[in-house]
XYZ file of C-alpha atoms in Angstrom:
707
model
C 30.828 -13.108 -37.569
C 33.932 -10.909 -37.611
C 33.493 -7.177 -36.979
C 32.920 -5.136 -40.099
C 35.502 -2.698 -41.380
C 32.955 0.090 -41.857
C 30.305 -0.296 -39.171
C 27.056 1.558 -39.712
C 25.864 4.536 -37.738
C 24.953 3.136 -34.381
C 22.819 4.113 -31.420
C 24.061 6.135 -28.486
C 24.452 3.317 -25.999
C 26.762 1.047 -28.000
C 30.500 0.794 -27.110
C 32.521 3.978 -27.439
C 34.415 2.660 -30.491
C 31.212 2.543 -32.529
C 29.297 5.383 -30.884
C 28.468 8.785 -32.297
C 31.465 10.989 -32.850
C 29.710 13.942 -31.200
C 29.255 13.733 -27.403
C 25.665 13.573 -26.186
C 23.933 16.682 -24.905
C 21.568 17.257 -21.984
C 17.884 16.799 -22.828
C 14.867 18.737 -21.527
C 17.048 21.155 -19.589
C 14.119 23.398 -18.615
C 12.282 20.501 -16.999
C 15.493 19.493 -15.227
C 15.826 23.001 -13.749
C 12.174 22.989 -12.664
C 12.620 19.527 -11.129
C 15.642 20.660 -9.106
C 13.773 23.786 -7.938
C 10.794 21.652 -6.887
C 13.069 19.321 -4.912
C 14.622 22.326 -3.145
C 11.123 23.664 -2.462
C 10.119 20.237 -1.135
C 13.026 20.360 1.275
C 11.932 23.849 2.375
C 8.368 22.565 2.837
C 9.617 19.702 5.000
C 11.738 22.112 7.044
C 8.847 24.546 7.617
C 6.542 21.671 8.541
C 9.180 20.392 10.967
C 9.445 23.838 12.567
C 5.679 24.284 13.003
C 4.545 20.707 13.471
C 4.510 18.582 16.583
C 4.009 14.818 16.069
C 2.983 14.517 19.707
C -0.369 15.968 18.634
C -0.843 12.853 16.511
C 0.768 10.320 18.857
C -0.800 11.474 22.128
C -4.477 12.183 22.856
C -5.204 15.731 24.071
C -7.504 16.629 26.973
C -9.861 19.594 27.270
C -6.997 21.794 28.475
C -4.795 21.139 25.457
C -2.417 18.885 27.431
C -1.003 15.642 26.039
C -1.913 12.375 27.733
C 1.084 10.190 28.603
C 3.786 12.679 27.639
C 6.912 12.285 29.758
C 7.981 15.262 31.844
C 4.419 16.550 32.339
C 1.800 16.013 35.087
C 0.096 13.590 32.700
C 3.169 11.360 32.309
C 1.400 8.447 34.048
C -1.998 9.275 32.574
C -1.824 7.965 29.019
C -5.564 7.367 28.404
C -8.240 9.902 27.506
C -11.515 9.657 29.459
C -14.849 11.170 28.297
C -17.044 12.539 31.097
C -20.327 11.739 29.319
C -19.846 9.432 26.371
C -23.595 9.521 25.683
C -23.082 12.991 24.201
C -20.757 11.582 21.567
C -22.568 10.702 18.386
C -20.078 8.329 16.745
C -16.472 7.079 16.984
C -15.295 9.554 14.340
C -16.218 12.382 16.702
C -14.368 10.654 19.505
C -11.175 10.084 17.591
C -11.195 13.644 16.243
C -11.520 15.015 19.786
C -14.688 16.942 19.011
C -17.075 15.238 21.405
C -19.111 17.885 23.303
C -18.078 16.737 26.768
C -15.111 17.262 29.058
C -12.098 15.088 28.258
C -9.572 14.193 30.940
C -6.295 12.245 31.030
C -6.448 9.237 33.365
C -4.126 6.386 34.285
C -6.748 3.698 33.793
C -10.310 3.353 32.579
C -13.206 2.809 35.025
C -14.096 -0.811 35.674
C -17.575 -0.425 37.209
C -20.893 1.358 36.842
C -21.309 4.332 39.160
C -23.011 7.720 39.274
C -22.066 10.881 41.146
C -25.374 10.776 43.049
C -24.779 7.184 44.236
C -21.204 8.088 45.192
C -22.445 10.937 47.397
C -24.891 8.569 49.101
C -22.294 5.820 49.687
C -19.509 8.251 50.619
C -21.007 8.882 54.029
C -20.752 5.150 54.817
C -17.516 4.302 53.041
C -14.982 6.886 51.852
C -13.397 4.391 49.462
C -16.238 5.158 47.040
C -14.988 8.722 46.731
C -11.331 7.668 46.609
C -12.102 5.672 43.464
C -14.551 8.106 41.875
C -12.286 11.140 42.209
C -9.724 9.457 39.955
C -11.988 10.568 37.108
C -12.650 14.108 38.367
C -10.800 17.282 37.522
C -7.550 17.752 39.471
C -8.118 19.781 42.632
C -11.772 18.844 43.081
C -11.945 17.319 46.588
C -15.448 18.078 47.844
C -17.762 15.108 47.246
C -20.662 16.906 48.952
C -20.637 19.725 46.396
C -23.337 19.866 43.762
C -21.844 19.292 40.300
C -21.139 22.498 38.378
C -19.084 23.076 35.231
C -18.524 19.301 34.959
C -16.010 19.081 37.814
C -16.713 15.337 37.913
C -18.416 12.969 35.501
C -22.083 12.449 36.257
C -21.541 8.726 35.674
C -18.833 6.231 34.820
C -19.213 2.966 32.900
C -16.895 -0.062 32.656
C -14.484 0.704 29.838
C -11.279 -0.487 28.277
C -8.623 1.505 26.412
C -8.633 1.547 22.620
C -6.609 4.038 20.583
C -5.571 5.425 23.994
C -9.181 6.343 24.746
C -11.720 4.816 27.142
C -14.577 3.106 25.316
C -17.401 1.055 26.891
C -16.432 -2.574 27.395
C -18.992 -4.115 25.054
C -19.401 -7.899 25.121
C -22.005 -9.864 23.157
C -23.325 -12.867 25.093
C -25.766 -15.202 23.331
C -26.673 -12.432 20.920
C -27.305 -9.878 23.687
C -25.155 -6.777 24.007
C -23.845 -6.284 27.556
C -21.416 -4.111 29.481
C -19.991 -5.827 32.596
C -22.725 -8.480 32.260
C -25.433 -5.814 32.469
C -27.928 -4.780 29.828
C -28.983 -1.539 31.557
C -27.481 1.142 33.781
C -28.333 4.401 35.580
C -27.211 7.628 33.967
C -26.168 10.742 35.876
C -29.775 11.888 36.272
C -31.036 8.670 37.848
C -32.732 7.381 34.700
C -32.438 3.731 33.672
C -30.751 3.488 30.281
C -30.032 0.531 28.011
C -26.476 -0.325 26.986
C -27.801 0.022 23.433
C -27.639 3.784 24.079
C -23.921 3.411 24.739
C -23.556 1.433 21.555
C -25.381 4.140 19.605
C -23.087 6.776 21.127
C -20.038 4.772 20.132
C -21.371 3.197 16.955
C -18.950 0.763 15.414
C -16.606 0.519 18.417
C -17.540 -3.114 19.049
C -16.230 -4.222 15.672
C -13.142 -2.034 16.127
C -12.381 -3.681 19.458
C -12.778 -7.113 17.891
C -10.405 -5.979 15.147
C -7.942 -4.925 17.834
C -8.038 -8.400 19.408
C -7.385 -9.946 16.002
C -4.560 -7.449 15.493
C -2.951 -8.430 18.786
C -3.094 -12.110 17.837
C -1.622 -11.358 14.408
C 1.199 -9.410 16.069
C 1.861 -12.385 18.354
C 2.021 -14.686 15.328
C 4.532 -12.387 13.626
C 6.600 -12.207 16.809
C 6.821 -16.008 17.067
C 7.247 -16.821 13.359
C 9.330 -13.941 11.963
C 12.467 -16.119 11.758
C 10.714 -18.754 9.643
C 9.077 -16.067 7.495
C 12.540 -14.649 6.825
C 13.809 -18.106 5.870
C 10.889 -18.495 3.447
C 11.687 -15.142 1.804
C 15.371 -16.056 1.501
C 14.383 -19.341 -0.134
C 12.178 -17.476 -2.626
C 15.060 -15.111 -3.421
C 17.419 -18.029 -4.057
C 14.824 -19.849 -6.166
C 14.210 -16.696 -8.237
C 17.937 -16.192 -8.786
C 18.481 -19.834 -9.749
C 15.446 -19.694 -12.049
C 16.823 -16.707 -13.976
C 20.309 -18.228 -14.167
C 18.848 -21.445 -15.561
C 17.032 -19.463 -18.243
C 20.377 -18.701 -19.849
C 20.920 -22.363 -20.686
C 17.457 -23.936 -20.713
C 15.036 -21.064 -21.385
C 12.842 -23.020 -23.820
C 12.695 -26.242 -21.817
C 12.302 -24.416 -18.520
C 9.438 -22.237 -19.684
C 7.576 -25.151 -21.245
C 8.081 -26.963 -17.938
C 6.717 -23.899 -16.146
C 3.690 -23.774 -18.438
C 2.841 -27.443 -18.041
C 3.751 -27.325 -14.356
C 1.217 -24.549 -13.788
C -1.384 -26.450 -15.837
C -0.743 -29.576 -13.755
C -0.817 -27.624 -10.479
C -4.105 -25.916 -11.342
C -5.510 -29.264 -12.498
C -4.558 -30.833 -9.175
C -6.201 -27.908 -7.398
C -9.437 -28.525 -9.335
C -9.372 -32.211 -8.399
C -8.636 -31.456 -4.731
C -11.463 -28.910 -4.546
C -13.855 -31.446 -6.084
C -12.720 -34.095 -3.606
C -13.266 -31.727 -0.648
C -16.635 -30.687 -2.085
C -17.734 -34.312 -2.400
C -16.406 -35.393 1.016
C -18.419 -32.657 2.772
C -21.683 -33.889 1.251
C -24.097 -34.910 3.976
C -22.071 -33.472 6.847
C -23.918 -31.233 9.325
C -23.897 -27.495 8.526
C -21.780 -28.017 5.404
C -24.518 -26.616 3.151
C -24.621 -23.254 4.943
C -23.689 -20.375 2.632
C -20.823 -17.963 3.254
C -23.237 -15.037 3.504
C -25.067 -16.819 6.336
C -22.023 -17.028 8.619
C -20.601 -13.606 7.671
C -17.016 -12.607 8.403
C -15.032 -14.981 10.624
C -11.478 -14.419 11.835
C -10.881 -18.169 11.898
C -10.657 -18.999 8.192
C -10.906 -22.716 8.932
C -14.641 -22.200 9.416
C -15.014 -21.472 5.701
C -13.198 -24.687 4.794
C -16.047 -26.662 6.366
C -18.516 -25.276 3.807
C -19.199 -26.941 0.449
C -19.816 -23.543 -1.151
C -16.233 -22.484 -0.410
C -14.746 -25.424 -2.284
C -17.238 -24.969 -5.144
C -16.091 -21.361 -5.575
C -12.437 -22.470 -5.497
C -13.106 -25.199 -8.063
C -14.928 -22.896 -10.502
C -12.244 -20.208 -10.202
C -9.433 -22.688 -10.884
C -11.354 -24.199 -13.813
C -11.702 -20.758 -15.415
C -7.969 -20.103 -14.944
C -7.119 -23.505 -16.434
C -9.325 -22.854 -19.472
C -7.754 -19.448 -20.097
C -4.214 -20.866 -19.944
C -5.017 -23.723 -22.338
C -6.797 -21.443 -24.833
C -3.882 -19.005 -24.841
C -1.458 -21.831 -25.562
C -3.612 -23.255 -28.371
C -4.230 -20.053 -30.294
C -0.901 -18.328 -29.642
C 1.484 -21.276 -29.694
C 3.696 -19.766 -32.439
C 3.888 -16.442 -30.625
C 4.791 -18.319 -27.462
C 7.789 -19.801 -29.312
C 8.876 -16.307 -30.377
C 8.446 -14.979 -26.857
C 10.543 -17.834 -25.516
C 13.271 -16.945 -28.026
C 13.250 -13.356 -26.751
C 13.348 -14.577 -23.165
C 16.266 -16.843 -23.994
C 18.160 -13.932 -25.520
C 17.204 -11.860 -22.481
C 18.711 -14.494 -20.194
C 21.973 -14.253 -22.151
C 21.987 -10.482 -21.754
C 21.390 -10.765 -18.000
C 24.080 -13.430 -17.807
C 26.538 -10.951 -19.331
C 25.394 -8.097 -17.026
C 24.613 -9.873 -13.748
C 24.692 -6.625 -11.773
C 21.301 -5.695 -13.256
C 19.639 -8.317 -11.037
C 20.547 -6.322 -7.944
C 19.572 -2.887 -9.254
C 16.010 -3.241 -7.822
C 17.634 -2.893 -4.375
C 18.687 0.669 -5.307
C 15.168 1.421 -6.535
C 13.711 -0.006 -3.327
C 15.966 2.145 -1.134
C 15.160 5.307 -3.108
C 11.435 4.565 -2.940
C 11.685 3.899 0.799
C 13.405 7.275 1.223
C 10.662 9.053 -0.761
C 7.881 7.336 1.197
C 9.525 8.076 4.554
C 10.047 11.774 3.707
C 6.476 12.135 2.438
C 5.002 10.405 5.511
C 7.051 12.476 7.978
C 6.206 15.722 6.157
C 2.509 14.799 6.083
C 2.511 14.084 9.829
C 4.274 17.355 10.663
C 1.904 19.294 8.389
C -1.108 17.615 9.981
C 0.188 18.468 13.467
C 0.993 22.098 12.657
C -0.806 24.831 14.568
C -1.644 25.955 18.052
C -4.371 24.703 20.350
C -7.764 26.132 19.394
C -10.388 26.356 22.153
C -14.123 26.590 21.555
C -17.197 27.190 23.682
C -18.931 23.957 24.655
C -22.435 24.059 26.069
C -25.118 21.488 26.755
C -27.826 24.093 26.155
C -29.294 23.685 22.664
C -30.065 27.408 22.265
C -26.656 28.798 23.302
C -25.564 31.091 20.470
C -21.902 30.998 21.571
C -21.531 27.233 21.017
C -18.512 26.336 18.834
C -17.183 29.909 18.860
C -13.463 30.380 19.521
C -12.610 31.329 23.091
C -9.646 31.995 25.394
C -9.519 29.673 28.420
C -7.617 32.241 30.514
C -10.258 34.964 30.190
C -13.333 32.802 29.651
C -14.451 32.860 33.302
C -14.639 36.689 33.228
C -16.708 36.803 30.009
C -20.485 37.062 29.881
C -20.744 33.713 28.083
C -20.891 31.861 31.411
C -23.832 34.046 32.444
C -25.783 33.751 29.218
C -25.017 30.024 28.847
C -24.784 28.502 32.350
C -22.558 25.448 32.490
C -20.686 26.323 29.283
C -16.948 25.710 29.144
C -13.979 26.789 27.043
C -12.389 23.478 26.028
C -9.761 22.318 23.573
C -11.167 21.528 20.101
C -8.296 20.965 17.639
C -4.962 22.285 16.419
C -4.949 25.078 13.877
C -4.442 28.790 13.425
C -5.376 31.878 11.447
C -1.986 32.634 9.866
C -1.360 32.347 6.120
C 0.573 29.122 6.703
C -2.231 27.505 8.694
C -4.937 28.569 6.225
C -3.116 26.767 3.409
C -2.227 23.560 5.264
C -4.571 21.563 3.024
C -3.007 23.030 -0.125
C 0.455 22.192 1.224
C -0.688 18.615 1.851
C -1.803 18.394 -1.793
C 1.584 19.767 -2.903
C 3.280 17.212 -0.669
C 1.288 14.437 -2.351
C 1.966 15.671 -5.904
C 5.728 16.044 -5.372
C 5.787 12.629 -3.695
C 4.163 11.051 -6.768
C 6.649 12.903 -9.000
C 9.657 11.633 -7.040
C 8.334 8.068 -6.953
C 7.702 8.015 -10.709
C 11.088 9.628 -11.350
C 12.775 6.905 -9.293
C 10.990 4.213 -11.303
C 11.839 6.011 -14.565
C 15.506 6.240 -13.554
C 15.566 2.491 -12.965
C 13.914 1.720 -16.292
C 16.231 4.020 -18.247
C 19.305 2.637 -16.464
C 18.400 -0.989 -17.169
C 17.404 -0.183 -20.763
C 20.758 1.509 -21.383
C 22.664 -1.471 -20.011
C 20.728 -4.000 -22.115
C 20.911 -1.804 -25.222
C 24.702 -1.824 -24.806
C 24.504 -5.610 -25.009
C 22.303 -5.645 -28.129
C 24.312 -3.103 -30.129
C 27.681 -4.677 -29.329
C 29.462 -5.837 -32.538
C 30.907 -8.857 -30.800
C 29.110 -10.250 -27.778
C 30.311 -10.130 -25.086
C 33.731 -8.747 -26.124
C 32.419 -5.348 -27.249
C 30.128 -4.780 -24.261
C 31.566 -1.727 -22.462
C 32.959 -2.169 -18.951
C 30.484 -1.572 -16.107
C 27.503 -1.097 -18.453
C 25.009 -0.668 -15.599
C 27.035 2.009 -13.814
C 27.738 3.775 -17.123
C 24.048 3.739 -18.013
C 23.104 5.059 -14.554
C 25.620 7.890 -14.912
C 24.365 8.798 -18.403
C 20.740 8.807 -17.247
C 21.463 11.163 -14.355
C 23.958 13.387 -16.182
C 22.174 13.871 -19.502
C 18.542 12.784 -19.125
C 17.320 13.889 -15.676
C 15.069 16.471 -17.361
C 13.554 13.934 -19.775
C 12.906 11.404 -17.016
C 11.385 14.134 -14.837
C 9.190 15.262 -17.746
C 7.742 11.795 -18.274
C 7.343 11.267 -14.527
C 5.495 14.591 -14.167
C 2.940 13.699 -16.849
C 2.223 10.375 -15.144
C 2.110 11.996 -11.681
C -0.491 14.562 -12.765
C -2.749 11.798 -14.081
C -2.308 9.779 -10.872
C -2.999 12.912 -8.812
C -6.259 13.473 -10.682
C -7.194 9.823 -10.119
C -6.635 10.213 -6.358
C -8.879 13.304 -6.326
C -11.561 11.383 -8.241
C -11.346 8.515 -5.748
C -11.704 11.016 -2.911
C -14.771 12.577 -4.549
C -16.241 9.136 -5.170
C -15.778 8.301 -1.476
C -17.472 11.548 -0.456
C -20.392 11.024 -2.849
C -21.136 7.413 -1.893
C -24.333 8.472 -0.192
C -25.419 10.785 -2.989
C -28.587 9.943 -4.899
C -27.711 11.862 -8.049
C -27.348 9.045 -10.569
C -25.902 11.274 -13.289
C -23.123 12.540 -11.000
C -22.227 8.992 -9.994
C -22.230 7.867 -13.641
C -20.057 10.809 -14.730
C -17.598 10.173 -11.922
C -17.417 6.476 -12.809
C -16.703 7.347 -16.463
C -13.968 9.782 -15.459
C -12.344 7.191 -13.193
C -12.399 4.631 -15.997
C -10.939 7.087 -18.541
C -8.130 8.208 -16.270
C -7.353 4.598 -15.344
C -6.910 3.784 -19.041
C -4.915 6.979 -19.566
C -2.580 6.159 -16.680
C -1.815 2.684 -18.022
C -1.287 4.013 -21.550
C 1.130 6.678 -20.282
C 3.008 4.050 -18.262
C 3.376 1.925 -21.400
C 4.510 4.861 -23.534
C 6.887 6.206 -20.877
C 8.534 2.814 -20.546
C 9.248 2.647 -24.284
C 10.219 6.318 -24.411
C 12.841 5.712 -21.718
C 14.231 2.847 -23.802
C 14.581 5.155 -26.808
C 16.169 7.826 -24.600
C 18.743 5.310 -23.385
C 19.465 4.195 -26.974
C 19.560 7.494 -28.903
C 19.856 10.155 -26.219
C 17.004 12.312 -27.570
C 14.596 14.379 -25.482
C 11.414 12.904 -24.034
C 8.934 14.105 -26.673
C 11.125 12.977 -29.598
C 11.788 9.624 -27.945
C 8.116 9.092 -27.141
C 7.188 9.948 -30.747
C 9.828 7.608 -32.183
C 8.808 4.807 -29.818
C 5.114 5.260 -30.634
C 5.563 5.122 -34.419
C 8.054 2.261 -34.154
C 5.526 0.286 -32.113
C 2.710 1.178 -34.525
C 4.764 -0.137 -37.452
C 5.169 -3.397 -35.505
C 1.776 -3.356 -33.826
C 1.024 -7.063 -34.295
C 4.352 -8.117 -32.823
C 3.888 -5.694 -29.925
C 0.296 -6.693 -29.185
C 1.044 -10.407 -29.111
C 4.651 -10.689 -27.968
C 4.293 -8.166 -25.157
C 1.308 -9.931 -23.636
C 2.648 -13.429 -24.221
C 5.955 -12.474 -22.616
C 4.151 -10.928 -19.659
C 2.045 -14.074 -19.399
C 5.090 -16.345 -19.349
C 6.842 -14.184 -16.765
C 3.664 -14.154 -14.682
C 3.613 -17.957 -14.769
C 7.199 -17.948 -13.545
C 6.314 -15.639 -10.654
C 3.256 -17.763 -9.924
C 5.316 -20.963 -9.871
C 7.945 -19.506 -7.517
C 5.487 -17.941 -5.069
C 3.180 -20.961 -5.288
C 5.928 -23.527 -4.636
C 7.311 -21.573 -1.701
C 3.736 -21.077 -0.455
C 3.021 -24.827 -0.591
C 6.219 -25.501 1.349
C 5.219 -22.863 3.923
C 1.710 -24.364 4.180
C 3.053 -27.835 4.978
C 5.504 -26.315 7.484
C 3.114 -24.067 9.429
C 0.383 -26.756 9.510
C 2.927 -29.245 10.989
C 2.733 -31.677 8.068
C 6.514 -32.072 7.710
C 7.458 -34.748 10.287
C 11.197 -33.996 10.267
C 10.843 -30.433 11.586
C 7.435 -30.725 13.223
C 8.766 -29.761 16.649
C 10.303 -26.531 15.324
C 6.977 -25.069 14.209
C 5.940 -22.195 16.526
C 2.521 -22.167 18.181
C 0.247 -19.825 16.182
C -3.205 -18.284 16.563
C -3.711 -18.086 12.791
C -1.387 -20.148 10.609
C -2.519 -18.123 7.579
C -0.761 -15.005 8.898
C 2.831 -16.182 8.234
C 1.616 -18.241 5.250
C 0.118 -15.256 3.408
C 3.129 -13.149 4.360
C 5.497 -15.697 2.815
C 3.373 -16.039 -0.337
C 3.007 -12.281 -0.828
C 6.672 -11.624 0.000
C 7.800 -14.401 -2.370
C 5.696 -12.940 -5.157
C 7.130 -9.451 -4.591
C 10.701 -10.808 -4.557
C 10.078 -12.794 -7.733
C 8.514 -9.706 -9.301
C 11.620 -7.672 -8.457
C 13.833 -10.151 -10.336
C 11.403 -10.654 -13.202
C 10.858 -6.911 -13.674
C 14.522 -6.713 -14.621
C 13.918 -9.568 -17.015
C 10.838 -7.875 -18.492
C 12.757 -4.637 -19.008
C 15.485 -6.628 -20.736
C 13.025 -8.293 -23.110
C 11.272 -4.990 -23.897
C 14.594 -3.305 -24.630
C 15.792 -6.145 -26.845
C 12.474 -6.194 -28.700
C 12.546 -2.449 -29.387
C 16.189 -2.674 -30.472
C 15.291 -5.632 -32.681
C 12.501 -3.638 -34.405
C 14.913 -0.735 -34.905
C 17.552 -3.150 -36.206
C 15.158 -4.552 -38.806
C 14.279 -1.085 -40.101
C 17.783 0.397 -40.203
C 19.718 -2.635 -41.422
C 19.219 -5.168 -44.181
C 21.864 -7.782 -43.427
C 24.237 -6.576 -46.143
C 27.984 -6.173 -45.466
C 27.523 -2.435 -45.005
C 24.432 -2.805 -42.834
C 24.603 -6.066 -40.911
C 21.992 -7.170 -38.441
C 22.995 -6.869 -34.793
C 20.501 -9.536 -33.727
C 21.677 -13.102 -33.078
C 21.059 -15.504 -35.995
C 18.790 -17.718 -33.865
C 16.461 -14.844 -33.050
C 16.510 -13.763 -36.694
C 15.520 -17.201 -37.972
C 12.676 -17.737 -35.524
C 11.219 -14.361 -36.489
C 10.949 -15.594 -40.104
C 13.814 -13.494 -41.490
C 15.818 -15.906 -43.568
C 19.544 -15.391 -43.843
C 19.969 -14.854 -47.576
C 23.335 -14.722 -49.309
C 25.531 -11.770 -48.535
C 23.762 -10.854 -45.316
C 25.909 -10.660 -42.224
C 25.319 -10.460 -38.486
C 27.269 -8.251 -36.148
C 27.585 -11.075 -33.626
C 30.147 -13.702 -33.018
């Protein structure tokens, strides 16, 4: 239809020729000022943390003298591993990693590879000096008298075969035929000549065996990434191209394509059910196929699970439930699916007119990466702030000076050594007594809260920018002629120039709720061993309530940002208008929003699933043409899962733009229906096709502001 001579009052984001005569004003200025001040304070916090912190305290282990192991330019440059004189005094691995084990800790170049005691070394030294040459590698520097009786832990009373993990020497545990051994031995002599079981070592380092196994798996996974990264990158590029082509095709064949997606997913899930049943039936009668998953426990080789009938039964039931849900949704909401497809089709036209919106997620990704990097670096520098704190360490249970702060330079002249023979002043941790050091934990909480605020602001900026661009499309009198030039850049500039305060306001509300949720999760983790049922129940209720509150605020913020981009009002007014507009169209919102999300989810599932199937056939060498190009892998599921997850995230990046487009068009459509009636003075801005499918008949005299 031709443009009207007297166009109605129009929203803020339409072309300049039909926009408000008065220029827009800044919204939520106070919140904008506070946000800028907080950012400046965050920069100051990072600077102060950088001045006081030392990441070497996190990267390098520290010995009993407060010296870093493996640091270049120091006597320990070639001694990168921390050795514990008597690991039996360490209760658990947490104590070890936190450097609070009550025994001397020394930097060494390598871990011991044999059992030995100081007493045996003294006996063998007289016959062969090589015993001492090896043993003294684990003694304090400067101790060269093997005939001397041990005092002040100059040497370890015993050494056990160990291997480095987390740059620390841990006993080299190996399980053989269900028996725990260290260097093929089940017992050893401690420093006092007593025969001890290696179980005592395991109890002292509880959980280290599983950690070492995890390290071996980690090394193999790293090797798989190193040999398959090129093919993983190709898979991600393919998923990006498929996602782009999929969205471009929506502009011309949205209805057909989405029905193909729906039935394609139904067919794919149906094939999966049949394949699982076939595998389940073929394993019948085979040896060990009836063993349950709980019987074999966790296995790093996932192929073991595929030999169990229970695995395929679980897969089959899960796929059957998914298939039933999809079919029921299509049966009962088939009309709403048609409406959602119409919105998606109109959304594809809008994206086709503003193609630059597809690449805006890259800007969001870069901003989020910057926020995460700054938060992580600040957290590390805060955690490593402080000076070395030394404490009295004594093996005597009744020493009253144990764990008291001491000075290593004057400790030998104090009376502590007389009252507690054998006590030492050793490094404990990094800290301090200044005001800054006392509030390190509070500063870490501030770092977390500001990080959440910046992340949510970045997401809000992206949503408002995309909403403004798509609203410019909807409220154009003639599409695409009246769409303003560079709508995405214009919308980005408007959001930053006029609405930084409103976006920061909405982001702050969401960040506070997320911050409270993190605290609740922390409390829940701390209270896992608590037996107070009421406390656990109350905490569970609070977690559930704040989870619901967070998702509700996300939904409201998203629609509030759309209204901000359309009318240029402040956050509270926009949130109120969006809420009441949605309530007046609650049935459309409840059904169309979920149906649209469901259809977009099927699209993401189809893209990631198809690329995943291709990657599965490639990495399992089932494609004869390129069979020789497949790298040798320890676990083929490592690159496979990476490709599937990466493909899903890439598809989600593209489809999030699409979802924002549909939400914006839907909100504009609801506003269009309420403000206009299709008369010559108040024409509808919606396309006639969308108007007809939403059961609004085009009666005589009604006009559309579209070509």
